[in-house]
Coordinates of C-alpha atoms in Angstrom, one line a residue:
M1 CA -22.4 9.3 60.8
R2 CA -21.7 6.1 58.9
L3 CA -23.6 7.7 55.9
S4 CA -21.4 10.7 56.0
A5 CA -18.3 8.6 56.1
T6 CA -19.5 6.6 53.1
V7 CA -20.3 9.8 51.2
L8 CA -16.9 11.2 52.1
A9 CA -15.2 8.0 50.9
C10 CA -17.2 8.2 47.6
L11 CA -16.2 11.8 47.1
V12 CA -12.5 11.0 47.8
S13 CA -12.8 8.1 45.4
L14 CA -14.4 10.3 42.7
G15 CA -11.8 12.9 43.3
L16 CA -9.0 10.5 42.7
A17 CA -10.6 8.9 39.6
A18 CA -9.8 11.6 37.1
P19 CA -6.0 11.8 37.8
A20 CA -5.7 8.1 38.0
S21 CA -7.3 7.8 34.5
A22 CA -4.9 10.4 33.1
Q23 CA -1.9 8.7 34.7
S24 CA -2.9 5.3 33.3
F25 CA -2.3 6.3 29.7
P26 CA -1.4 4.2 27.9
D27 CA -3.2 1.1 29.1
R28 CA -3.2 -0.8 25.8
P29 CA -1.1 -0.9 22.6
I30 CA -0.7 2.2 20.5
T31 CA -0.8 2.1 16.7
L32 CA 1.9 4.1 14.8
V33 CA 0.7 4.6 11.2
I34 CA 3.5 4.9 8.7
P35 CA 1.9 6.3 5.6
F36 CA 4.3 4.7 3.2
A37 CA 5.4 1.2 2.1
A38 CA 7.9 -0.7 4.2
G39 CA 11.6 -0.3 3.4
G40 CA 11.7 3.5 3.0
S41 CA 13.3 6.1 5.2
T42 CA 10.1 6.9 7.2
D43 CA 9.6 3.2 7.8
L44 CA 13.2 2.8 9.1
V45 CA 13.0 5.7 11.4
G46 CA 9.4 4.8 12.5
R47 CA 10.3 1.3 13.5
L48 CA 13.4 2.4 15.4
I49 CA 11.4 5.0 17.4
A50 CA 8.4 2.6 18.0
E51 CA 10.6 0.0 19.5
K52 CA 12.2 2.4 22.0
M53 CA 8.9 4.1 22.8
S54 CA 7.4 0.8 23.6
E55 CA 9.9 0.3 26.4
G56 CA 9.2 3.7 27.9
L57 CA 5.5 3.6 27.6
G58 CA 5.2 0.0 29.0
Q59 CA 2.9 -0.8 26.0
Q60 CA 3.6 -2.0 22.5
V61 CA 3.8 0.7 19.8
V62 CA 2.6 -1.3 16.8
V63 CA 3.7 -0.1 13.4
E64 CA 1.1 -0.2 10.6
N65 CA 2.2 0.6 7.1
K66 CA -0.6 2.3 5.2
G67 CA 0.8 3.6 2.0
G68 CA -1.0 5.2 -1.0
A69 CA -1.7 8.6 -2.5
G70 CA 1.7 10.0 -1.5
G71 CA 1.0 9.4 2.2
N72 CA -2.5 10.8 2.2
L73 CA -4.2 7.5 2.9
G74 CA -2.4 6.8 6.1
A75 CA -2.5 10.4 7.2
A76 CA -6.2 10.6 6.6
A77 CA -6.8 7.4 8.6
V78 CA -5.1 9.0 11.6
A79 CA -6.9 12.3 11.1
K80 CA -10.2 10.4 11.3
A81 CA -9.2 8.1 14.2
T82 CA -10.6 8.4 17.7
P83 CA -8.6 11.2 19.4
D84 CA -7.5 9.2 22.4
G85 CA -3.7 8.9 21.8
Y86 CA -3.9 5.3 20.7
T87 CA -3.5 6.1 17.0
I88 CA -0.6 8.3 15.9
L89 CA 1.1 9.3 12.6
M90 CA 4.7 9.3 11.5
A91 CA 4.4 12.4 9.3
T92 CA 6.8 13.8 6.8
V93 CA 7.2 16.9 4.6
A94 CA 5.0 15.1 2.1
T95 CA 2.0 14.6 4.3
H96 CA 2.0 18.0 5.9
A97 CA 3.7 20.4 3.4
L98 CA 3.8 19.1 -0.1
N99 CA 0.6 17.1 -0.6
P100 CA -1.7 20.1 0.1
A101 CA -0.1 21.8 -2.9
V102 CA 0.1 18.7 -5.1
Y103 CA -3.4 17.1 -4.6
P104 CA -6.4 19.1 -5.7
N105 CA -8.7 17.3 -3.2
M106 CA -7.1 16.7 0.1
P107 CA -8.8 14.2 2.5
Y108 CA -7.6 16.1 5.6
D109 CA -6.4 19.5 6.7
P110 CA -2.7 19.2 7.7
I111 CA -3.0 21.9 10.4
K112 CA -6.6 21.7 11.7
D113 CA -7.0 17.9 11.8
F114 CA -3.9 17.1 13.8
A115 CA -2.4 17.6 17.2
P116 CA 1.4 18.0 17.0
I117 CA 3.5 15.8 19.3
S118 CA 7.2 16.1 18.3
L119 CA 9.5 16.9 15.4
L120 CA 11.8 14.0 15.7
V121 CA 14.5 14.2 13.0
T122 CA 15.4 16.0 9.8
V123 CA 16.9 13.8 7.0
P124 CA 18.9 14.8 3.8
N125 CA 18.2 13.2 0.5
V126 CA 20.8 11.6 -1.8
L127 CA 21.2 11.3 -5.5
V128 CA 22.0 7.7 -6.4
V129 CA 22.6 5.8 -9.6
H130 CA 22.9 2.1 -10.6
P131 CA 26.6 1.1 -10.9
S132 CA 26.1 0.7 -14.6
V133 CA 25.6 4.4 -15.1
P134 CA 28.9 5.9 -16.5
A135 CA 29.1 8.8 -14.1
N136 CA 30.8 9.2 -10.7
N137 CA 29.8 12.7 -9.7
A138 CA 27.2 15.3 -10.4
Q139 CA 29.2 17.1 -13.1
E140 CA 29.7 13.8 -15.0
L141 CA 26.0 12.8 -14.6
I142 CA 24.8 16.2 -15.8
A143 CA 27.1 15.9 -18.9
L144 CA 25.8 12.4 -19.6
L145 CA 22.2 13.5 -19.4
K146 CA 22.7 16.5 -21.6
A147 CA 24.4 14.3 -24.2
N148 CA 21.4 11.8 -24.0
P149 CA 18.2 13.9 -23.6
G150 CA 15.2 11.7 -22.7
K151 CA 17.3 8.5 -22.6
Y152 CA 17.6 8.2 -18.8
S153 CA 14.8 7.9 -16.3
Y154 CA 14.6 8.4 -12.5
A155 CA 12.5 6.6 -9.9
S156 CA 10.5 8.3 -7.1
S157 CA 8.2 7.3 -4.3
G158 CA 5.2 8.8 -6.2
N159 CA 3.9 11.8 -8.1
G160 CA 4.3 15.0 -6.0
S161 CA 6.5 13.2 -3.4
P162 CA 9.6 14.9 -1.9
L163 CA 11.7 12.5 -4.0
H164 CA 9.8 13.4 -7.2
L165 CA 10.2 17.2 -6.4
S166 CA 13.9 16.6 -5.7
G167 CA 14.2 15.2 -9.3
E168 CA 12.2 18.0 -10.9
L169 CA 14.3 20.6 -9.1
F170 CA 17.4 18.9 -10.3
K171 CA 16.1 18.8 -13.9
T172 CA 15.2 22.5 -13.8
M173 CA 18.5 23.6 -12.3
A174 CA 20.7 21.3 -14.3
G175 CA 18.8 21.8 -17.6
V176 CA 18.5 18.1 -18.3
D177 CA 15.7 15.9 -19.7
L178 CA 14.9 13.0 -17.4
V179 CA 11.8 10.7 -17.6
H180 CA 10.0 10.4 -14.2
V181 CA 8.9 6.8 -13.1
P182 CA 6.7 7.1 -10.0
Y183 CA 6.3 4.2 -7.6
K184 CA 4.0 3.5 -4.6
G185 CA 6.6 4.2 -2.0
A186 CA 10.4 4.7 -1.8
G187 CA 11.0 1.0 -0.9
P188 CA 9.7 -0.5 -4.2
A189 CA 11.4 2.3 -6.2
L190 CA 14.7 1.5 -4.5
V191 CA 14.4 -2.2 -5.3
D192 CA 14.1 -1.5 -9.0
V193 CA 17.0 1.0 -9.0
I194 CA 19.2 -1.6 -7.3
G195 CA 18.0 -4.2 -9.9
G196 CA 18.8 -1.8 -12.8
Q197 CA 15.3 -1.4 -14.1
V198 CA 15.5 2.3 -13.5
P199 CA 19.0 3.9 -13.4
I200 CA 18.6 7.0 -11.2
M201 CA 16.8 8.0 -8.0
F202 CA 16.7 10.7 -5.4
D203 CA 16.2 8.8 -2.1
N204 CA 16.2 9.6 1.6
L205 CA 19.8 9.0 2.8
P206 CA 18.8 6.4 5.5
S207 CA 17.3 3.9 3.1
S208 CA 20.1 4.1 0.6
T209 CA 23.0 4.2 3.1
Q210 CA 23.7 0.4 3.3
H211 CA 23.3 0.0 -0.5
I212 CA 25.8 2.8 -1.2
R213 CA 28.3 1.2 1.2
S214 CA 27.8 -2.3 -0.3
G215 CA 28.4 -1.0 -3.8
K216 CA 24.9 -1.9 -5.0
L217 CA 24.3 1.9 -5.7
K218 CA 26.7 4.7 -6.5
G219 CA 26.1 7.8 -4.3
I220 CA 26.5 10.9 -6.5
A221 CA 25.7 13.7 -4.1
V222 CA 23.7 14.5 -0.9
T223 CA 21.0 17.2 -1.1
S224 CA 21.8 18.9 2.2
P225 CA 23.7 22.3 2.2
Q226 CA 26.8 20.6 3.6
R227 CA 28.3 17.1 3.1
A228 CA 26.9 14.4 5.3
A229 CA 29.1 13.3 8.2
T230 CA 28.5 9.7 7.2
F231 CA 29.7 10.2 3.7
P232 CA 32.4 13.0 4.0
D233 CA 33.8 12.2 0.5
M234 CA 30.4 12.5 -1.2
P235 CA 29.8 16.1 -2.4
A236 CA 26.7 18.1 -1.7
L237 CA 24.8 18.7 -4.9
N238 CA 24.9 22.4 -4.4
E239 CA 28.6 22.2 -5.1
A240 CA 27.7 21.5 -8.7
L241 CA 24.3 23.3 -8.6
P242 CA 24.6 26.3 -6.2
G243 CA 21.4 26.8 -4.2
Y244 CA 20.1 23.2 -4.6
E245 CA 18.7 21.8 -1.3
T246 CA 16.0 19.3 -0.5
Y247 CA 15.3 17.2 2.6
T248 CA 12.6 15.4 4.5
W249 CA 11.6 15.2 8.2
N250 CA 9.8 12.9 10.5
A251 CA 7.4 14.0 13.1
L252 CA 4.6 12.5 15.3
F253 CA 1.1 13.8 15.1
A254 CA -2.1 12.6 16.8
P255 CA -5.7 13.4 15.7
A256 CA -7.0 16.8 16.7
G257 CA -8.7 16.7 20.0
T258 CA -6.4 14.2 21.6
P259 CA -6.2 14.9 25.4
P260 CA -3.3 17.1 26.5
E261 CA -2.1 14.5 29.0
A262 CA -1.8 11.9 26.2
I263 CA 0.1 14.4 24.0
K264 CA 2.5 15.2 26.9
K265 CA 3.2 11.5 27.6
L266 CA 3.8 10.7 23.9
N267 CA 6.0 13.8 23.5
E268 CA 8.1 12.8 26.6
E269 CA 8.6 9.2 25.4
A270 CA 9.2 10.1 21.8
N271 CA 11.9 12.6 22.7
K272 CA 13.5 10.2 25.1
A273 CA 13.5 7.6 22.3
V274 CA 15.4 9.8 19.8
N275 CA 17.8 10.9 22.4
D276 CA 18.6 7.4 23.6
P277 CA 22.3 6.9 23.0
K278 CA 21.8 3.7 20.9
V279 CA 19.0 5.1 18.9
K280 CA 20.9 8.4 18.4
E281 CA 23.9 6.4 17.2
K282 CA 21.7 4.5 14.7
L283 CA 20.1 7.6 13.4
A284 CA 23.6 9.2 13.0
E285 CA 24.5 6.3 10.8
F286 CA 21.7 7.5 8.5
S287 CA 22.8 11.2 8.8
A288 CA 19.5 12.0 10.5
T289 CA 19.7 15.0 12.7
V290 CA 17.8 14.7 16.0
V291 CA 15.5 17.6 16.9
A292 CA 13.1 16.3 19.6
S293 CA 10.8 19.4 19.7
T294 CA 7.9 20.4 21.9
P295 CA 4.3 20.1 20.4
E296 CA 4.2 23.9 20.1
E297 CA 7.5 24.0 18.2
L298 CA 6.3 21.3 15.8
G299 CA 3.0 23.2 15.2
K300 CA 4.9 26.3 14.2
F301 CA 7.4 24.3 12.1
A302 CA 4.6 22.5 10.2
A303 CA 2.9 25.8 9.4
A304 CA 6.1 27.3 8.1
E305 CA 6.9 24.3 5.9
L306 CA 3.4 24.4 4.4
A307 CA 4.0 28.1 3.5
K308 CA 7.5 27.4 2.2
W309 CA 6.8 24.5 -0.2
A310 CA 3.6 25.7 -1.8
P311 CA 5.3 28.1 -4.2
I312 CA 8.0 25.6 -5.0
V313 CA 5.5 22.9 -5.9
K314 CA 3.6 25.4 -8.0
Q315 CA 6.7 26.4 -9.9
S316 CA 7.6 22.8 -10.5
G317 CA 4.2 22.1 -12.0
A318 CA 4.0 18.8 -10.1
K319 CA 0.5 17.3 -9.8
A320 CA -0.8 14.0 -8.5
D321 CA -2.4 11.5 -10.8

């Protein structure tokens, strides 16, 4: 009888083991890989979300900036990481929609190698210039560039990046000649534009917001279809160039094969984080629009973005070095 009771106790113990393991996630820190240099829009959003997720998860979400190859290095590192939920990626339109069309040899498959978690926010871009540039709106800037072909340059976060393509689309639609100066990330590019080494840049609105407000940069136009709520007096670029629109987005992905219970927990806490009143207020200051999707919705969105941007990249002729 004692043996039967012992066996029964073991069976009960084994039966409880699996759910307990699932419920214990996470039991150690999580690494959030940001595939760009510190200081850019993705870094700002990522650190804000990581801090709030840490509170909800009861474990630290540690940010690791792993820039290079337009986001490919960081994204590839996550794609090849152990699929246990402890390494996740702050992805963008670059890592999951543009790079596959820009880079001839991708180190990962943007669909097959990742498990979607949540589409967090969408973010408009902004056309900024150094205060020394004698133009205060898009019409004046276009006239200046047409009068001085090849004289002015613009900075971007790298060849084939969303910011590079924003510039190339502008050149094509405005019919102007601008020299492209690629950097290894939006942060370093922005530093040189503020310093006056390069006069023009398309940036993500979050990372340029404080510099526009302080007067270190002049905001010429936002790239969203409508004016940004944070800068109601700044025109949308499509007011001068009808049909112009570019943007970026931030989403969380884990390596393919990550357990569903880990994905569920990460999705819940990520969506709680972006909907937290204080976080939402901070994101609104950057004109970031909160989405907070399901994993399934993000999967469909990523596939649609990939299909949308491929012909645009091809038309622009943008290629990575």
